[in-house]
Coordinates of C-alpha atoms and ligand atoms in Angstrom, one line a residue:
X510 CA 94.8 83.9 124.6
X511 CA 92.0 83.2 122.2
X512 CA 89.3 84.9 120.1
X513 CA 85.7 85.2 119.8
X514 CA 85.0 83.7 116.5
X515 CA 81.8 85.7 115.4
X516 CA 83.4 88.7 116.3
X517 CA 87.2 88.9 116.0
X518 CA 87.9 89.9 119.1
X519 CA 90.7 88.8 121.5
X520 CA 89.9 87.5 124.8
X521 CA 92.0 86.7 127.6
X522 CA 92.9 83.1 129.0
X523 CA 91.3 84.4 132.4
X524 CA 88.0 85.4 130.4
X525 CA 88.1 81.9 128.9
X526 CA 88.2 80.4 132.1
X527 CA 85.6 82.2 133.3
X528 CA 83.2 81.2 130.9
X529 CA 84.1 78.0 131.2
X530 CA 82.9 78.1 134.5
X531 CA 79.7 79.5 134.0
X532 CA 78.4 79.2 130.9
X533 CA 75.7 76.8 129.7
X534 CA 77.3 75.9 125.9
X535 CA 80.9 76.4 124.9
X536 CA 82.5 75.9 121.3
X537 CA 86.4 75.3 122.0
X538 CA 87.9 74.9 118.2
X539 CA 91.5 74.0 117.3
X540 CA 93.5 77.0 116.1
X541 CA 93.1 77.3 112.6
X542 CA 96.5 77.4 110.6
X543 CA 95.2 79.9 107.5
X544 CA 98.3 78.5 105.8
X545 CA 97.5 75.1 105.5
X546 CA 96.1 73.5 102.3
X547 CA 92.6 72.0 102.6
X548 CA 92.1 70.1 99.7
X549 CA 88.8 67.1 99.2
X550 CA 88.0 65.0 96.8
X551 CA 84.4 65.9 96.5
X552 CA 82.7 69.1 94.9
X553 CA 80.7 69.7 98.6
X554 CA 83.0 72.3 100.3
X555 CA 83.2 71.0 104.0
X556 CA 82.5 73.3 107.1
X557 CA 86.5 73.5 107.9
X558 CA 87.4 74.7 104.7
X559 CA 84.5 77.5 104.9
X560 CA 85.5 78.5 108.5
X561 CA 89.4 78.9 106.9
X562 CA 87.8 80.9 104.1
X563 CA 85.8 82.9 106.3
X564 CA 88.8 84.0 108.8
X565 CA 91.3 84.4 105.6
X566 CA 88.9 86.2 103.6
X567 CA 86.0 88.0 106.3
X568 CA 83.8 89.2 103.8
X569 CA 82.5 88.2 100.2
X570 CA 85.4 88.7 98.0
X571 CA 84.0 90.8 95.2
X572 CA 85.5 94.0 94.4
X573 CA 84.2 96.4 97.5
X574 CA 81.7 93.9 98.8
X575 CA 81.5 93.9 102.2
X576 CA 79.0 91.4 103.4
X577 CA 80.2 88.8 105.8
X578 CA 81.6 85.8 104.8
X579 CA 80.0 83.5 107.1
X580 CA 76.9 84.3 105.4
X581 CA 78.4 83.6 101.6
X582 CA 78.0 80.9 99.4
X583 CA 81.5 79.3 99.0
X584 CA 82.6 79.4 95.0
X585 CA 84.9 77.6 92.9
X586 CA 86.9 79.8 91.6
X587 CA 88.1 77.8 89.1
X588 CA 84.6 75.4 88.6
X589 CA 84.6 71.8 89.8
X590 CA 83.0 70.7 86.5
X591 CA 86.2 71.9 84.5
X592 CA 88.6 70.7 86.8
X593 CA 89.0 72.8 89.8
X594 CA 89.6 71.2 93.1
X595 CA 87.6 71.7 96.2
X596 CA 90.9 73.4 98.6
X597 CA 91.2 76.4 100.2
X598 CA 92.9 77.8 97.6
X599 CA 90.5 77.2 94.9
X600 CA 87.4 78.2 96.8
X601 CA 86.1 82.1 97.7
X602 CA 83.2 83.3 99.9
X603 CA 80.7 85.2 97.5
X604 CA 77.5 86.5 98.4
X605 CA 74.5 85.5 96.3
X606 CA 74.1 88.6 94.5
X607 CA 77.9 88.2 93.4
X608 CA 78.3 84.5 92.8
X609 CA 75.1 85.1 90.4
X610 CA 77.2 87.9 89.0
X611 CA 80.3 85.0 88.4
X612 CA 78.2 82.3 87.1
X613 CA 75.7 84.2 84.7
X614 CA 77.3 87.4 83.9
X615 CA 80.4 88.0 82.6
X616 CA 83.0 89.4 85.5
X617 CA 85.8 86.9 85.3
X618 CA 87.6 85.2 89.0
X619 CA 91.3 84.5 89.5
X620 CA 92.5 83.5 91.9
X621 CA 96.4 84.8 92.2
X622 CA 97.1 83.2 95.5
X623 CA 95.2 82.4 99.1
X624 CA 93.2 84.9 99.7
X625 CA 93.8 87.0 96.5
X626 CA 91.8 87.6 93.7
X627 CA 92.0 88.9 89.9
X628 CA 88.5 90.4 88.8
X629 CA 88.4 91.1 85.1
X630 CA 84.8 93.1 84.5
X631 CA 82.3 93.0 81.6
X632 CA 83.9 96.5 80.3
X633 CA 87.5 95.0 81.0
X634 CA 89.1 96.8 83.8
X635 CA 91.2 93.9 86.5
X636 CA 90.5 94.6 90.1
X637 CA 92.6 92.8 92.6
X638 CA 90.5 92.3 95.7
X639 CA 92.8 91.0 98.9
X640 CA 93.4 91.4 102.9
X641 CA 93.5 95.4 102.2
X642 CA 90.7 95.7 100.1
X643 CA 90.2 96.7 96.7
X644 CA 92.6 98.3 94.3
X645 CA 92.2 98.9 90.6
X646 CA 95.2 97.6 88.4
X647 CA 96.6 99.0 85.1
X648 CA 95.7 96.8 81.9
X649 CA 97.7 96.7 78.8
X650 CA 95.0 97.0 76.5
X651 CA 93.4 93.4 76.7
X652 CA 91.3 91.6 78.5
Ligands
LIG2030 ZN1 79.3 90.3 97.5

């Protein structure tokens, strides 16, 4: 069994082999374990650890965002200058509009765990944005 990475679909070991045998170019990559740490000691964020945020995450991670991962910048989450790592569980897909949105503006990014988020926005409401989506949490009062 395997899958069609730009698509998410599941193809069968007979379709595999099929292609194998007749097509002109074929990308065969290891299984990707989206529970493993990736972590590198350098602030570049490598192709693997983009290709494990892009299967763990699918789409930019802003609240209700929907535009594909694969076509994100990858953020820090917490930034590299003040002492966050480059791992998969310190790095989001963000579109350009919404990383802009991070770095200049003033929604703030947690991340709770791999692969989910904490937004706090400008007028202080927190928005946790995961696997299902978006969903609006209560606040106490602060921000
Ligand atoms: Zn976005």
């Amino acid at each position: 069994m395997g899958r069609v990475g730009t698509t998410h679909t599941p193809v069968t070991a007979d379709t595999i082999r099929t292609w194998c045998g007749t097509a002109d170019h074929l990308v065969i990559k290891p299984v990707i374990d989206l529970h493993d740490h990736i972590h590198v000691d350098a602030y570049e964020v490598p192709d693997r650890i983009k290709e494990h945020l892009t299967l763990r995450d699918h789409t930019c991670v802003f609240p209700w965002c929907t535009r594909p991962a694969q076509s994100c910048d990858t953020d820090h989450v917490h930034p590299f200058e003040s002492g966050g790592e480059t791992s998969t569980d310190n790095t989001a897909p963000l579109c350009r509009r919404h990383h802009r949105a991070k770095a200049h503006g003033r929604w703030k990014l947690t991340a709770l765990s791999p692969g989910s988020y904490l937004w706090r926005t400008p007028h202080g409401l927190h928005l946790r944005r995961d696997h299902t989506g978006t969903t609006l949490l209560p606040t106490s009062g602060h921000t």
